[in-house]
Tab-separated table of C-alpha atoms in Angstrom:
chain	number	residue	atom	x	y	z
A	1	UNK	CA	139.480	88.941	32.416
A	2	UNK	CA	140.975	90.451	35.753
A	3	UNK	CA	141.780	88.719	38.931
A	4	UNK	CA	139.463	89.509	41.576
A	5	UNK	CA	141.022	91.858	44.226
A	6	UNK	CA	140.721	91.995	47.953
A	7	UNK	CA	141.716	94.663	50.036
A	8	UNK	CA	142.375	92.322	53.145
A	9	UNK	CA	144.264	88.844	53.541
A	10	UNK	CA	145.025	88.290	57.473
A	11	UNK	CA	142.473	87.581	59.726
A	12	UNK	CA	141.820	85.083	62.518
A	13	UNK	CA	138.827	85.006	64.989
A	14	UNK	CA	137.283	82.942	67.150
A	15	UNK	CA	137.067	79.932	65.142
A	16	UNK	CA	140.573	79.192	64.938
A	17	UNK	CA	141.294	79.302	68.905
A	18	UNK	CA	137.995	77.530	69.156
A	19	UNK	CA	139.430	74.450	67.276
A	20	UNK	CA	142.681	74.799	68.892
A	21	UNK	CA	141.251	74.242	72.253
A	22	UNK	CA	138.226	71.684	71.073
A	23	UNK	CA	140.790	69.200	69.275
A	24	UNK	CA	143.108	69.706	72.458
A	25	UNK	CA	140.116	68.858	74.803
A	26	UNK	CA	139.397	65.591	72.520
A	27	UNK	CA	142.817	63.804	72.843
A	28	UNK	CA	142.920	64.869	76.399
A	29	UNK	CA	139.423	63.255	76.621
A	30	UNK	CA	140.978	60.419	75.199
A	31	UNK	CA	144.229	59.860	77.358
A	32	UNK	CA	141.989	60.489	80.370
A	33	UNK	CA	139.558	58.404	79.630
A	34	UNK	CA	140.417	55.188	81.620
A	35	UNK	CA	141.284	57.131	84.567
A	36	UNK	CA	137.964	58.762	84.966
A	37	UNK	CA	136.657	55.189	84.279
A	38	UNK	CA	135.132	55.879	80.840
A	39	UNK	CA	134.780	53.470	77.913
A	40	UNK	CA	136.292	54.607	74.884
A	41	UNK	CA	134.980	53.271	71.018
A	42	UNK	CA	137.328	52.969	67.884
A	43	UNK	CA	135.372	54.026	65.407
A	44	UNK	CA	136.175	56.104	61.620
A	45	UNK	CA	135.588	59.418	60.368
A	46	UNK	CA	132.750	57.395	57.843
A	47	UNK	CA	129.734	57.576	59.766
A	48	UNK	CA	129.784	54.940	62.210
A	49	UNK	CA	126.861	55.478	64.311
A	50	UNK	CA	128.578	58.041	66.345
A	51	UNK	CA	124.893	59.171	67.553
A	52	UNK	CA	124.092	55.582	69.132
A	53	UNK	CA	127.436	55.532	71.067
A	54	UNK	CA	126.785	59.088	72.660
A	55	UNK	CA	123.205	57.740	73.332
A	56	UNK	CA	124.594	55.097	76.082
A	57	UNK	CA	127.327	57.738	77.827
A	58	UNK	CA	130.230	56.618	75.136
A	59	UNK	CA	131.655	59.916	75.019
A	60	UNK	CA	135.547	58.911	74.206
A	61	UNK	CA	135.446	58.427	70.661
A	62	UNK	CA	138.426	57.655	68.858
A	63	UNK	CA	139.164	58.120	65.269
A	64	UNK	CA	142.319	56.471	63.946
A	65	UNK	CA	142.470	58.826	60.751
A	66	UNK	CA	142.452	61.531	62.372
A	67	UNK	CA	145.215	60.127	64.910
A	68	UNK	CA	147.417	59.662	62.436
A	69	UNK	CA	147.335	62.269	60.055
A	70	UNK	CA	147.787	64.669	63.302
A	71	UNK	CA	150.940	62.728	63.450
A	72	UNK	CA	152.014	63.647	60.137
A	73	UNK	CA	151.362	67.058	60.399
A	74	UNK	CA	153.447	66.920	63.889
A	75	UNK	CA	156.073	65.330	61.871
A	76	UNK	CA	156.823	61.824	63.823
A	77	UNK	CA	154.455	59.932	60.889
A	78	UNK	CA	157.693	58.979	59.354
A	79	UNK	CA	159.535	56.831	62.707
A	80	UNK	CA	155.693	55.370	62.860
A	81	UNK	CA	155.941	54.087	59.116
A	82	UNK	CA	159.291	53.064	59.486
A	83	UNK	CA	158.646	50.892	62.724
A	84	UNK	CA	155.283	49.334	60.644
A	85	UNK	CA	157.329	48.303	58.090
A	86	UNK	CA	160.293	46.915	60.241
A	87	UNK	CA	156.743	44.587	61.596
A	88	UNK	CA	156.455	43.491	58.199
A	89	UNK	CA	154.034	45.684	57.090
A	90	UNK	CA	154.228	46.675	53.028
A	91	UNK	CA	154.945	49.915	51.556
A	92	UNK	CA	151.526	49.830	49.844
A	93	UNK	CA	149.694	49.632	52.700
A	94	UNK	CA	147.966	52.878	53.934
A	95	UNK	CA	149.625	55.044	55.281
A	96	UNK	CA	147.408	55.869	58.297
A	97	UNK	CA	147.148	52.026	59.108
A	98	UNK	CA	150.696	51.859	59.482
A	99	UNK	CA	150.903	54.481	61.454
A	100	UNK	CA	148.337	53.661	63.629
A	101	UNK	CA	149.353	49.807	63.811
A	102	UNK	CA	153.016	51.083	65.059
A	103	UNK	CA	151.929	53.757	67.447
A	104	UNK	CA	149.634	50.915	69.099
A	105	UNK	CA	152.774	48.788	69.274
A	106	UNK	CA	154.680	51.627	70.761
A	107	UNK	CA	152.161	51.992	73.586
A	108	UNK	CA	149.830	54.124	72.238
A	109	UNK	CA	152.387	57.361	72.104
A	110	UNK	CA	150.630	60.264	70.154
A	111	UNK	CA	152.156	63.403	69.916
A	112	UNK	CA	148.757	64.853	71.369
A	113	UNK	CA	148.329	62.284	74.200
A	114	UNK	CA	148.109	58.821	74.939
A	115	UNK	CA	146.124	56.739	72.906
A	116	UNK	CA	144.103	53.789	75.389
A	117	UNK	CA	142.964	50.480	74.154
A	118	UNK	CA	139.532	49.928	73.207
A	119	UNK	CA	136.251	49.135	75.338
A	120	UNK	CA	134.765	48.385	71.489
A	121	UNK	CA	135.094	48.938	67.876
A	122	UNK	CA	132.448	49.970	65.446
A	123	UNK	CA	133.379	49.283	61.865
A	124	UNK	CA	131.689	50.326	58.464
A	125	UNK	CA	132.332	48.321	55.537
A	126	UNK	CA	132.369	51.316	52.877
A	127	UNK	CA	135.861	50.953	52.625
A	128	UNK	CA	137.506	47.967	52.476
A	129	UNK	CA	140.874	48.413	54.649
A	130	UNK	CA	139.019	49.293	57.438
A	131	UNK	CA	137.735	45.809	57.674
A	132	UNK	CA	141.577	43.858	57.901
A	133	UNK	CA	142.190	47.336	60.103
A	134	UNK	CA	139.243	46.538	63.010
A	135	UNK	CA	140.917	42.943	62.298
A	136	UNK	CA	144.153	44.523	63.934
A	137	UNK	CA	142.474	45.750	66.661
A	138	UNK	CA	139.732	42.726	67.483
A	139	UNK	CA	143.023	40.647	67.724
A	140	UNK	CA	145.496	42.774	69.483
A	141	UNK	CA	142.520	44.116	72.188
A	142	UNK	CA	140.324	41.054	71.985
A	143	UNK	CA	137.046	43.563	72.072
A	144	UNK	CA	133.971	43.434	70.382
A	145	UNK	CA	134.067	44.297	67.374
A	146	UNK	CA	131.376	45.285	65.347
A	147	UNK	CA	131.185	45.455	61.334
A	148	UNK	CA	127.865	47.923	59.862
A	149	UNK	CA	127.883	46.239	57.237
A	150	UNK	CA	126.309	48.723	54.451
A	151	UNK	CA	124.476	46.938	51.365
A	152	UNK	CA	125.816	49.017	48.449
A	153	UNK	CA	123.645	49.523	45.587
A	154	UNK	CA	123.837	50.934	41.939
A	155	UNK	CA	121.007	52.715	41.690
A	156	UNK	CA	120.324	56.814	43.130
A	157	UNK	CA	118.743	57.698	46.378
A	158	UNK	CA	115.600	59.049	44.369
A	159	UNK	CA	115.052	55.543	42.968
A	160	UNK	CA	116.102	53.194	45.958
A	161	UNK	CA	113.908	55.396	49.045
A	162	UNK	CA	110.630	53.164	49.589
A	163	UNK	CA	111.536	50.533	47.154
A	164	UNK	CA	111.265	47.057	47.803
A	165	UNK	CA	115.065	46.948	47.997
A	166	UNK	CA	114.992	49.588	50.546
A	167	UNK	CA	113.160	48.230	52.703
A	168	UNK	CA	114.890	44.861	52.907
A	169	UNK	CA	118.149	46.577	53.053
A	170	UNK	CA	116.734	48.621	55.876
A	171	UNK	CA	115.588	45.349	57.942
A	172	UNK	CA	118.932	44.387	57.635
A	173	UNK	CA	120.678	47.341	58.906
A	174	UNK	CA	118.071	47.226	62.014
A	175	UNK	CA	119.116	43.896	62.747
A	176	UNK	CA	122.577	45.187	62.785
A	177	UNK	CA	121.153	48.433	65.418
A	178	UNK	CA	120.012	45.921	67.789
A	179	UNK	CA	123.204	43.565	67.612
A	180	UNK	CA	125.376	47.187	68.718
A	181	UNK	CA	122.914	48.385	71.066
A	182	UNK	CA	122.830	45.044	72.485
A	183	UNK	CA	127.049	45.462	72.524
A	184	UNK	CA	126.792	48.850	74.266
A	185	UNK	CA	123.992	47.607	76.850
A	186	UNK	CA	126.276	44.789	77.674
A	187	UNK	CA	129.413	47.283	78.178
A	188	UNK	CA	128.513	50.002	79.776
A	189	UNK	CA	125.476	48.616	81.810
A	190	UNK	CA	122.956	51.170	80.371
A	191	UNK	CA	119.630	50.242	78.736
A	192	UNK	CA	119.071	51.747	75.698
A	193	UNK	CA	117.227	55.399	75.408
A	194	UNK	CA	115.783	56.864	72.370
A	195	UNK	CA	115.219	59.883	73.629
A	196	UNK	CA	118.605	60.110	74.343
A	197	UNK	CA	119.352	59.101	70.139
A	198	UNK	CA	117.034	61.238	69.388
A	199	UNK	CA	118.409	64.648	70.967
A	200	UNK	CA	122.010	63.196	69.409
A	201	UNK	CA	120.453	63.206	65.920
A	202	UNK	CA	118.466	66.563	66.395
A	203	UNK	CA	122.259	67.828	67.596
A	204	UNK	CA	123.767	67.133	64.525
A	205	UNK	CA	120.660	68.235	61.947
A	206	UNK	CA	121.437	71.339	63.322
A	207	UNK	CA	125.103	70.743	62.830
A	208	UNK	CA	124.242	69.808	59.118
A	209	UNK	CA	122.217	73.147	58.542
A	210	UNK	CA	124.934	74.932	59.681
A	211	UNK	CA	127.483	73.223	57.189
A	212	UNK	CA	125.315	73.656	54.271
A	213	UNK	CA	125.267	77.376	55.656
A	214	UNK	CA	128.947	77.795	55.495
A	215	UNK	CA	129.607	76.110	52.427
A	216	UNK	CA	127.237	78.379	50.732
A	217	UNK	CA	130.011	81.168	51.590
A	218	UNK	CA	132.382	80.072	48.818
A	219	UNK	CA	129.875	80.208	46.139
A	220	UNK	CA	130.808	84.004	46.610
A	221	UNK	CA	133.315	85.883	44.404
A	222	UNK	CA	135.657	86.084	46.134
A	223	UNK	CA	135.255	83.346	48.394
A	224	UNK	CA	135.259	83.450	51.847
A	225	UNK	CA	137.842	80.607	53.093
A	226	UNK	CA	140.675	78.047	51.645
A	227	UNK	CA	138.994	74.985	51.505
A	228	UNK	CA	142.611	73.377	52.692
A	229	UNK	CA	143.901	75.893	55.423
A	230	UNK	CA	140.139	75.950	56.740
A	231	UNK	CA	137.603	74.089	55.485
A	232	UNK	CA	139.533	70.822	56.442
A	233	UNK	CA	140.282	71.537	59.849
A	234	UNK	CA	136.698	72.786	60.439
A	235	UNK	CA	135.783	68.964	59.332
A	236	UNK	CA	138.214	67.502	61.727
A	237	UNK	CA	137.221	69.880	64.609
A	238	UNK	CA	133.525	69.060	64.196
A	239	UNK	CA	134.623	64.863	63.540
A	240	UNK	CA	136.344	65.189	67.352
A	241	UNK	CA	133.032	66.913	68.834
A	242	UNK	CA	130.546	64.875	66.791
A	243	UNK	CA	127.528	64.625	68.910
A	244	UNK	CA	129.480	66.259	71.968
A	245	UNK	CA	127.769	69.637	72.718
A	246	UNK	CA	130.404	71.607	71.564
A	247	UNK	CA	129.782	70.853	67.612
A	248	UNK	CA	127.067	73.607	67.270
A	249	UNK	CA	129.034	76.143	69.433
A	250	UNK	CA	131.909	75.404	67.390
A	251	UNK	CA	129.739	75.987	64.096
A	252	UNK	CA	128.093	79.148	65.272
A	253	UNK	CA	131.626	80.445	65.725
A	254	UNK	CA	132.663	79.611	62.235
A	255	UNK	CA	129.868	81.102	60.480
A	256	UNK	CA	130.332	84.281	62.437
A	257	UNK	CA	133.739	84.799	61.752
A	258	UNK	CA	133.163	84.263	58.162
A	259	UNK	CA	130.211	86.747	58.223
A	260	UNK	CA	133.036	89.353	59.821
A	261	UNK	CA	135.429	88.308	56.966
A	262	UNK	CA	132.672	89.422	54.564
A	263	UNK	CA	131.561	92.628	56.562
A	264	UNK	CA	135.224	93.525	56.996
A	265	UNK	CA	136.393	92.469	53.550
A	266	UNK	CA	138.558	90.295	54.627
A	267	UNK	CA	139.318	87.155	52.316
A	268	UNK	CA	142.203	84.609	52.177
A	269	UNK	CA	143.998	85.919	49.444
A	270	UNK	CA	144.742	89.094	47.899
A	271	UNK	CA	143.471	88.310	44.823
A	272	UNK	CA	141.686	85.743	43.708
A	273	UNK	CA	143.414	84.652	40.755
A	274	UNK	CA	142.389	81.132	39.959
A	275	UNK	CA	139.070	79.374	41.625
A	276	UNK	CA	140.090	75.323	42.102
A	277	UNK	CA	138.477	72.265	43.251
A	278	UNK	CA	140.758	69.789	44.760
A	279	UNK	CA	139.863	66.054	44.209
A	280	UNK	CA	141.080	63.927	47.821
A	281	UNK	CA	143.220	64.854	50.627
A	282	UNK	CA	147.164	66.351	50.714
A	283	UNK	CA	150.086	64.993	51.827
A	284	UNK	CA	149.650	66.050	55.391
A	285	UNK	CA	153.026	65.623	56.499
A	286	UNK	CA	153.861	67.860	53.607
A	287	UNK	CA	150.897	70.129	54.128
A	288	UNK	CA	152.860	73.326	53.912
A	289	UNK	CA	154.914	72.578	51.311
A	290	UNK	CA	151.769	71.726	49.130
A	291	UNK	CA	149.743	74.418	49.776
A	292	UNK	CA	152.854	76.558	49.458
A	293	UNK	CA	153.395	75.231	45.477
A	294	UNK	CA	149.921	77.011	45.065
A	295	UNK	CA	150.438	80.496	46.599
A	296	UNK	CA	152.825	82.125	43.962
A	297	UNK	CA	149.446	81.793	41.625
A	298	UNK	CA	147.242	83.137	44.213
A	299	UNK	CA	144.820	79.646	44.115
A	300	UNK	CA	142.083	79.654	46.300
A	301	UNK	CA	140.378	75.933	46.727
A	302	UNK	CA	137.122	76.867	47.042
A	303	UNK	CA	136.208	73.496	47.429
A	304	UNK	CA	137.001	69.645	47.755
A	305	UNK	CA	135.818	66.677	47.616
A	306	UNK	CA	136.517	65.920	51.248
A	307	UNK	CA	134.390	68.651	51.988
A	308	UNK	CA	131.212	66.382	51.435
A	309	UNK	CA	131.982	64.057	53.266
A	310	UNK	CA	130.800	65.839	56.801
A	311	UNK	CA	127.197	66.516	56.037
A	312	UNK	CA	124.933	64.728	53.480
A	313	UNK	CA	122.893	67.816	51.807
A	314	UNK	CA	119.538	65.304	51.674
A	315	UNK	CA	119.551	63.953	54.678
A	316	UNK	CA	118.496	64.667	57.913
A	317	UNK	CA	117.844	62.156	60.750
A	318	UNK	CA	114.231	61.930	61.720
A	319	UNK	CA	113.620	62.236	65.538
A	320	UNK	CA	110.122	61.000	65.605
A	321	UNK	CA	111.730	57.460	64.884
A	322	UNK	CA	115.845	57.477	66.036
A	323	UNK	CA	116.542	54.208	65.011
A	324	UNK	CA	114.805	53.629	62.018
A	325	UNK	CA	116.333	56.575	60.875
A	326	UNK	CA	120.299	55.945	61.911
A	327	UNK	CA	119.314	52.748	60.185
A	328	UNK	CA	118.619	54.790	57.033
A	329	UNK	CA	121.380	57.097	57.383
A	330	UNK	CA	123.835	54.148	57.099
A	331	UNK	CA	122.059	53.305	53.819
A	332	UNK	CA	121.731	56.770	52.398
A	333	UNK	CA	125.217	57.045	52.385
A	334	UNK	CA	125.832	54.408	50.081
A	335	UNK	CA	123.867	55.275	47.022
A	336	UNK	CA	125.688	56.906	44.415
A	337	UNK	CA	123.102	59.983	44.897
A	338	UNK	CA	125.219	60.460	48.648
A	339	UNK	CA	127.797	62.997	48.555
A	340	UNK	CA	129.763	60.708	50.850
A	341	UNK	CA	129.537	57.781	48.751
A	342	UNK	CA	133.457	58.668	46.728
A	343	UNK	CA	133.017	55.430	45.144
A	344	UNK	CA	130.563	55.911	43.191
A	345	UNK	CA	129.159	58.890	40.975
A	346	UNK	CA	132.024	60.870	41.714
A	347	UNK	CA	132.403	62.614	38.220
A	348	UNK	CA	128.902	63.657	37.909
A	349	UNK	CA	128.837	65.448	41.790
A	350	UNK	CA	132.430	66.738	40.748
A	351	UNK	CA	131.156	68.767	37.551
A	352	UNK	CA	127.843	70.096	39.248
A	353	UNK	CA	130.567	71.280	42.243
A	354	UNK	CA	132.561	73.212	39.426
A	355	UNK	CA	129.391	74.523	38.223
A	356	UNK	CA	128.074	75.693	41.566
A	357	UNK	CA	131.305	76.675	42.829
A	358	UNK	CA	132.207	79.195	39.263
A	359	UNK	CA	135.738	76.702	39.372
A	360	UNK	CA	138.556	77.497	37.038
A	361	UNK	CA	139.816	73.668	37.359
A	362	UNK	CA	140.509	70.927	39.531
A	363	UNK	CA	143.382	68.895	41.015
A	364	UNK	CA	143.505	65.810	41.337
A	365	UNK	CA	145.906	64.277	43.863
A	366	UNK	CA	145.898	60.312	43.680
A	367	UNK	CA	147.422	58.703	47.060
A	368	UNK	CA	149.823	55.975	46.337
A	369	UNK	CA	148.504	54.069	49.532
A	370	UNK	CA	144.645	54.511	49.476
A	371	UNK	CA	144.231	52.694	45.628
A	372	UNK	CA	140.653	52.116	46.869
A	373	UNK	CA	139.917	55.794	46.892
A	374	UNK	CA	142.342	56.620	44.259
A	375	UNK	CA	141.429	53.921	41.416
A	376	UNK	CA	139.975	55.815	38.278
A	377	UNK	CA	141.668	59.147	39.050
A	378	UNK	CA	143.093	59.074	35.813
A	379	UNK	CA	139.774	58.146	34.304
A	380	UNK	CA	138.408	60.897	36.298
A	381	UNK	CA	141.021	63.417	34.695
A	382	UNK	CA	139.884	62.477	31.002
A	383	UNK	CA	136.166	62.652	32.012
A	384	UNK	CA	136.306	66.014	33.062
A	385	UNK	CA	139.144	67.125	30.360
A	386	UNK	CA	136.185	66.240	28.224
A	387	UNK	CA	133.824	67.838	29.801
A	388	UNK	CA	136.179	71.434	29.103
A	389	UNK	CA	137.369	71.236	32.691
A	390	UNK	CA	141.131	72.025	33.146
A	391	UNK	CA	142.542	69.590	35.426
A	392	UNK	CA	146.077	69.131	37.084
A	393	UNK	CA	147.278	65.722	37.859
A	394	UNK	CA	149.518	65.223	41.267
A	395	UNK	CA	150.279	62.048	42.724
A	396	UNK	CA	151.856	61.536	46.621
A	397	UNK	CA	150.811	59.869	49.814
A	398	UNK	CA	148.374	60.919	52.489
A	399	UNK	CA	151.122	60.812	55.459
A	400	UNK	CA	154.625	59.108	53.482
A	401	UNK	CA	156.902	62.093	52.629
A	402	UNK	CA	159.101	59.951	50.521
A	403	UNK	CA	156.627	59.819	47.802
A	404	UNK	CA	156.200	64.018	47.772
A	405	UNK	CA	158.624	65.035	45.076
A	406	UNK	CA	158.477	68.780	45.704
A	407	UNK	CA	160.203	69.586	42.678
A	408	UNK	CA	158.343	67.377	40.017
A	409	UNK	CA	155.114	68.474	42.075
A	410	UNK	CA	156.146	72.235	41.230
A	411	UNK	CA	156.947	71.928	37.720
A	412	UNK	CA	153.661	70.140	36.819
A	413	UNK	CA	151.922	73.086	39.109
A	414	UNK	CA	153.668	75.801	37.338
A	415	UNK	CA	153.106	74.235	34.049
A	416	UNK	CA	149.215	73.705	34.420
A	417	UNK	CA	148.902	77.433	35.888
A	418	UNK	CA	150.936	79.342	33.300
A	419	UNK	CA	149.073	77.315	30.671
A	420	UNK	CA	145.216	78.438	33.213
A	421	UNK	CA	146.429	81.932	32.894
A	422	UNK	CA	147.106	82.008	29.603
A	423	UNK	CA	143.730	80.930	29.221
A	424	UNK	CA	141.679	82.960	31.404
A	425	UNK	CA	143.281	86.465	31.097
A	426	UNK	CA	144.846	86.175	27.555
A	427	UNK	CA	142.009	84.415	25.733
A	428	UNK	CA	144.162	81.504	25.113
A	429	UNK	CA	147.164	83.174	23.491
């Protein structure tokens, strides 16, 4: 079996510059904010009812995740673990709380711009550190603080929608609608518009068409973009803009520049040696380095696991009823059906990924200071071993460099590809 050639590996178009200036217009949005007399929302990259806060003018959102891995990749997360720790924070706590927890302490310095307090925090309970991590903020701000507080249940999405379970679940996340609107009336001295939810929600339906639209370009041999060098920044461009009238703009220019890639030929590497679906984030403040220990083997990631978590293929708001369906939303993403739900079903979504995305194997990178997310990885790595998918083991950090070993990294890399090649272009010999 032959690599697959490309003619063409350097290209950048409008996308690129588009997310350069969108992410730039975000934190400036955010440093500004107070000064133009705007209220500004913590919130996470899980959806936390984004929709409803752009509904009552809340147009400073801030996402601590995204905060602080940007401060790994500027390379300052390190002083902003070591101060968290010097507060007596542990080593195993995440790395992006730390950060975040030290750069508050520090005044809010980002390397982007200057990070304000809260006018309110909106907190979903899908993960359980971002509970004791609104807790940081409720006591250092003293803001309201609100918990969505998502019933999680065991059974799929086809089984749960309309069941008598649903529909008690879904009273309860209503009551929990009118307890925020009731938040954001009493903050920002606005009464409550549906049509104004309602054009949010149609915003980002067509936002979600247009994701399913560009995924569908690495289904292609060869694909179209690095799931890493692109496909995450495209999530954290459209994160910043969620709901802000430049998300479809933004998406439009993605999917064009990926048509020209195809018209043109032009396609991230030269040739397309080895197809791979990576399982969690990198080390961002190694990010080079760990995409680098892949590029003497000519990997493409096709795909990843974090690139479900943007858009949820089944489910689009309904604009005929905004609240009842945000309601929903927060409950669809908890069923193990949801492809944002990493808790639960994960192996089964994983293998039909591999199968849709014609995957040679998968890496799995367990992060030593997210064990919620991380917990079963090597479970995960026999399941699909079993299931005749190759699969590399890494272990490091999200944002703490002193747990990326480049050289143990590399030799476990090299090791796993040599014995990949062997496989796919030598029949095993």
């Amino acid at each position: 079996m032959e690599a697959v050639k490309t003619p063409v590996t350097q290209y950048e178009g409008a996308a690129r510059e588009g997310l350069r200036g969108l992410i730039k217009r975000w934190f400036d949005g955010i440093s500004q904010s107070h000064e133009r007399g705007e209220k500004v929302a913590y919130a996470f990259v899980i959806p936390s009812a984004f929709e409803l806060l752009r509904s009552f003018d809340i147009q400073v959102i801030a996402l601590p995740e995204v905060q602080a891995l940007q401060c790994a990749v500027k390379k300052v997360g390190q002083q902003y673990l070591t101060r968290a720790e010097e507060m007596g924070y542990s080593l195993d706590v995440c790395g992006y709380v730390k950060i975040d927890a030290a750069m508050l302490e520090m005044g809010g310095e980002h390397p982007l711009g200057q990070i304000p307090p809260p006018d309110l925090v909106i907190c979903p309970t899908l993960c359980n550190t971002y509970i004791k991590w609104a807790e940081i903020w409720e006591d250092k701000f003293n803001v309201p603080t609100l918990l969505l507080d998502q019933p999680s249940r065991i059974i799929n999405a086809d089984k749960y929608w309309g069941s008598s379970d649903f529909e008690m679940d879904r009273r309860y996340m209503m009551s929990q609608m009118e307890d925020l609107i009731e938040a954001c009336e009493r903050i920002t001295g606005r009464r409550f518009d549906p049509d104004k939810l309602a054009y949010y929600e149609d915003q980002w339906n067509q936002v979600s068409d247009l994701w399913m639209e560009i995924r569908e370009f690495n289904k292609r041999i060869p694909a179209v973009f690095d799931s890493f060098e692109d496909g995450l920044y495209y999530m954290g461009g459209v994160q910043a803009c969620r709901g802000s009238g430049e998300a479809i703009p933004f998406m439009h220019a993605i999917k064009q520049e990926l048509e020209e890639r195809v018209a043109l030929g032009i396609y991230p590497v030269k040739e397309e040696r080895f197809r791979m679906f990576i399982d969690l984030a990198p080390c961002w403040s190694k990010l080079r380095s760990f995409i680098g220990l892949f590029k003497k083997w000519d990997v493409l990631f096709v795909y990843g696991t974090y690139m479900s978590m943007l858009v949820e293929p089944e489910f689009r708001y309904d604009t005929r009823r905004p609240l009842e369906s945000l309601a929903e939303s927060l409950l669809y993403f908890t069923t193990p059906g949801s492809t944002m739900n990493l808790f639960s079903n994960r192996l089964g979504q994983t293998i039909d990924l591999c199968k849709e995305y014609t995957v040679d194997g998968v890496v799995l990178h367990a992060i030593k200071s997210c064990r919620a997310i991380s917990g079963g990885i090597v479970d995960e790595r026999e399941y699909l071993q079993r299931a005749g998918i190759p699969t590399l083991f890494l272990d490091s950090d999200l944002v703490d460099a002193r747990y990326f070993s480049e050289a143990q990294m590399r030799n476990r890399v090299d090791a796993f590809f040599e014995s990949l090649e062997r496989k796919k272009f030598y029949g095993g010999r």
